[in-house]
PDB file of C-alpha atoms in Angstrom:
ATOM      1  CA  MET A   1     111.406 125.189  65.274  1.00 82.00           C
ATOM      2  CA  ASN A   2     112.577 128.615  66.360  1.00 92.00           C
ATOM      3  CA  ARG A   3     112.724 129.908  69.913  1.00 92.00           C
ATOM      4  CA  LYS A   4     109.392 131.773  69.731  1.00 90.00           C
ATOM      5  CA  GLU A   5     107.577 128.683  68.416  1.00 92.00           C
ATOM      6  CA  LEU A   6     109.111 126.573  71.173  1.00 91.00           C
ATOM      7  CA  GLU A   7     108.049 129.083  73.840  1.00 93.00           C
ATOM      8  CA  ASP A   8     104.528 129.190  72.396  1.00 91.00           C
ATOM      9  CA  ARG A   9     104.330 125.405  72.422  1.00 94.00           C
ATOM     10  CA  ILE A  10     105.503 125.226  76.041  1.00 94.00           C
ATOM     11  CA  VAL A  11     102.933 127.817  77.108  1.00 93.00           C
ATOM     12  CA  GLU A  12     100.133 126.024  75.261  1.00 93.00           C
ATOM     13  CA  ASN A  13     101.118 122.678  76.786  1.00 93.00           C
ATOM     14  CA  TYR A  14     101.060 124.260  80.252  1.00 93.00           C
ATOM     15  CA  ARG A  15      97.624 125.760  79.622  1.00 93.00           C
ATOM     16  CA  SER A  16      96.326 122.439  78.324  1.00 94.00           C
ATOM     17  CA  ASP A  17      97.653 120.641  81.401  1.00 94.00           C
ATOM     18  CA  GLU A  18      96.142 123.321  83.625  1.00 95.00           C
ATOM     19  CA  ARG A  19      92.739 122.857  81.956  1.00 95.00           C
ATOM     20  CA  MET A  20      93.036 119.112  82.581  1.00 96.00           C
ATOM     21  CA  MET A  21      93.783 119.784  86.260  1.00 96.00           C
ATOM     22  CA  ILE A  22      90.717 122.022  86.519  1.00 96.00           C
ATOM     23  CA  LEU A  23      88.544 119.399  84.834  1.00 97.00           C
ATOM     24  CA  ALA A  24      89.871 116.701  87.179  1.00 97.00           C
ATOM     25  CA  PHE A  25      89.102 118.930  90.173  1.00 98.00           C
ATOM     26  CA  ALA A  26      85.583 119.646  88.903  1.00 97.00           C
ATOM     27  CA  GLN A  27      84.859 115.977  88.177  1.00 98.00           C
ATOM     28  CA  TRP A  28      86.300 114.949  91.548  1.00 98.00           C
ATOM     29  CA  CYS A  29      83.853 117.361  93.192  1.00 98.00           C
ATOM     30  CA  VAL A  30      80.909 116.053  91.150  1.00 97.00           C
ATOM     31  CA  ASN A  31      81.856 112.481  92.030  1.00 97.00           C
ATOM     32  CA  ARG A  32      81.687 113.370  95.737  1.00 96.00           C
ATOM     33  CA  GLY A  33      78.584 115.544  95.640  1.00 95.00           C
ATOM     34  CA  LEU A  34      80.563 118.734  96.257  1.00 96.00           C
ATOM     35  CA  ASP A  35      80.104 122.076  94.526  1.00 96.00           C
ATOM     36  CA  PRO A  36      83.372 122.961  92.762  1.00 96.00           C
ATOM     37  CA  GLN A  37      82.508 126.655  92.605  1.00 95.00           C
ATOM     38  CA  GLU A  38      81.803 126.768  96.342  1.00 95.00           C
ATOM     39  CA  LEU A  39      85.138 125.108  97.149  1.00 96.00           C
ATOM     40  CA  TYR A  40      86.928 127.469  94.768  1.00 96.00           C
ATOM     41  CA  GLU A  41      85.295 130.506  96.393  1.00 95.00           C
ATOM     42  CA  ARG A  42      86.289 129.261  99.855  1.00 95.00           C
ATOM     43  CA  ALA A  43      89.885 128.945  98.681  1.00 96.00           C
ATOM     44  CA  TYR A  44      89.933 132.261  96.845  1.00 95.00           C
ATOM     45  CA  PRO A  45      87.386 134.564  98.485  1.00 94.00           C
ATOM     46  CA  GLY A  46      86.671 137.762  96.652  1.00 87.00           C
ATOM     47  CA  GLN A  47      87.762 136.448  93.270  1.00 87.00           C
ATOM     48  CA  ARG A  48      85.308 136.453  90.452  1.00 80.00           C
ATOM     49  CA  SER A  49      84.184 133.109  89.150  1.00 82.00           C
ATOM     50  CA  ASN A  50      86.913 131.324  87.256  1.00 90.00           C
ATOM     51  CA  PRO A  51      86.061 131.074  83.529  1.00 94.00           C
ATOM     52  CA  GLU A  52      88.225 127.965  83.173  1.00 94.00           C
ATOM     53  CA  LEU A  53      86.287 126.295  86.001  1.00 96.00           C
ATOM     54  CA  LEU A  54      82.983 127.249  84.391  1.00 95.00           C
ATOM     55  CA  ALA A  55      84.177 125.741  81.100  1.00 96.00           C
ATOM     56  CA  ALA A  56      85.295 122.569  82.900  1.00 96.00           C
ATOM     57  CA  LEU A  57      81.887 122.224  84.550  1.00 96.00           C
ATOM     58  CA  GLU A  58      80.379 122.011  81.077  1.00 97.00           C
ATOM     59  CA  LEU A  59      82.547 118.942  80.455  1.00 96.00           C
ATOM     60  CA  THR A  60      81.837 117.034  83.663  1.00 97.00           C
ATOM     61  CA  VAL A  61      79.609 113.972  83.594  1.00 97.00           C
ATOM     62  CA  PRO A  62      77.299 112.505  86.227  1.00 96.00           C
ATOM     63  CA  LYS A  63      79.018 110.497  88.948  1.00 95.00           C
ATOM     64  CA  ASP A  64      77.700 107.177  87.630  1.00 95.00           C
ATOM     65  CA  GLU A  65      79.280 107.867  84.215  1.00 96.00           C
ATOM     66  CA  ALA A  66      82.632 109.070  85.514  1.00 95.00           C
ATOM     67  CA  GLY A  67      85.749 107.157  86.339  1.00 94.00           C
ATOM     68  CA  GLU A  68      87.173 107.310  89.840  1.00 95.00           C
ATOM     69  CA  ILE A  69      89.554 110.155  90.632  1.00 97.00           C
ATOM     70  CA  ALA A  70      91.555 109.503  93.769  1.00 97.00           C
ATOM     71  CA  ASP A  71      91.824 112.173  96.447  1.00 97.00           C
ATOM     72  CA  GLU A  72      95.611 112.060  96.204  1.00 97.00           C
ATOM     73  CA  THR A  73      95.492 112.630  92.445  1.00 97.00           C
ATOM     74  CA  VAL A  74      93.531 115.855  92.820  1.00 97.00           C
ATOM     75  CA  LEU A  75      95.731 117.059  95.667  1.00 97.00           C
ATOM     76  CA  ASN A  76      98.890 116.333  93.675  1.00 97.00           C
ATOM     77  CA  MET A  77      97.560 118.076  90.563  1.00 96.00           C
ATOM     78  CA  LEU A  78      96.551 121.143  92.552  1.00 97.00           C
ATOM     79  CA  SER A  79      99.963 121.224  94.192  1.00 95.00           C
ATOM     80  CA  VAL A  80     101.840 120.957  90.894  1.00 94.00           C
ATOM     81  CA  PHE A  81     100.003 124.031  89.603  1.00 94.00           C
ATOM     82  CA  GLY A  82     100.515 125.999  92.811  1.00 94.00           C
ATOM     83  CA  ASN A  83      96.893 125.948  93.930  1.00 95.00           C
ATOM     84  CA  ASP A  84      97.834 125.449  97.558  1.00 96.00           C
ATOM     85  CA  ASP A  85      94.815 127.320  98.938  1.00 96.00           C
ATOM     86  CA  LEU A  86      92.451 125.138  96.923  1.00 97.00           C
ATOM     87  CA  ALA A  87      94.380 122.018  97.922  1.00 97.00           C
ATOM     88  CA  PHE A  88      93.881 123.027 101.562  1.00 97.00           C
ATOM     89  CA  VAL A  89      90.110 123.392 101.056  1.00 97.00           C
ATOM     90  CA  VAL A  90      90.007 120.039  99.238  1.00 98.00           C
ATOM     91  CA  SER A  91      91.930 118.461 102.147  1.00 97.00           C
ATOM     92  CA  GLU A  92      89.345 119.843 104.549  1.00 96.00           C
ATOM     93  CA  ALA A  93      86.560 118.340 102.423  1.00 96.00           C
ATOM     94  CA  ILE A  94      88.335 114.979 102.431  1.00 95.00           C
ATOM     95  CA  GLN A  95      88.748 115.080 106.202  1.00 92.00           C
ATOM     96  CA  GLY A  96      85.112 116.056 106.658  1.00 87.00           C
ATOM     97  CA  ARG A  97      84.043 113.118 104.541  1.00 77.00           C
ATOM     98  CA  ARG A  98      86.150 110.672 106.555  1.00 71.00           C
ATOM     99  CA  LYS A  99      84.721 111.677 109.921  1.00 65.00           C
ATOM    100  CA  PRO A 100      82.006 109.302 111.174  1.00 60.00           C
TER     101      PRO A 100
END
């Protein structure tokens, strides 16, 4: 494998992992009755809708068909991909859910 092929493979693996993070975020929201687009817009006001998020929403399943996604998992995934603003909004949602 030459250098260009290796670089292309690394980029594609990153994009694939990023799509998985977006899907996990979207499914986490669905599982908790939250609107992923609304949370995204709160984190990134003024940005147009994210096409990757829209694609991920097509792949989500109803809460009763989905596996559990822990809060910490979503926060860690968002952090790894540098989505600190979205992680902050997700943290706020978690805290709001924990209040009596």
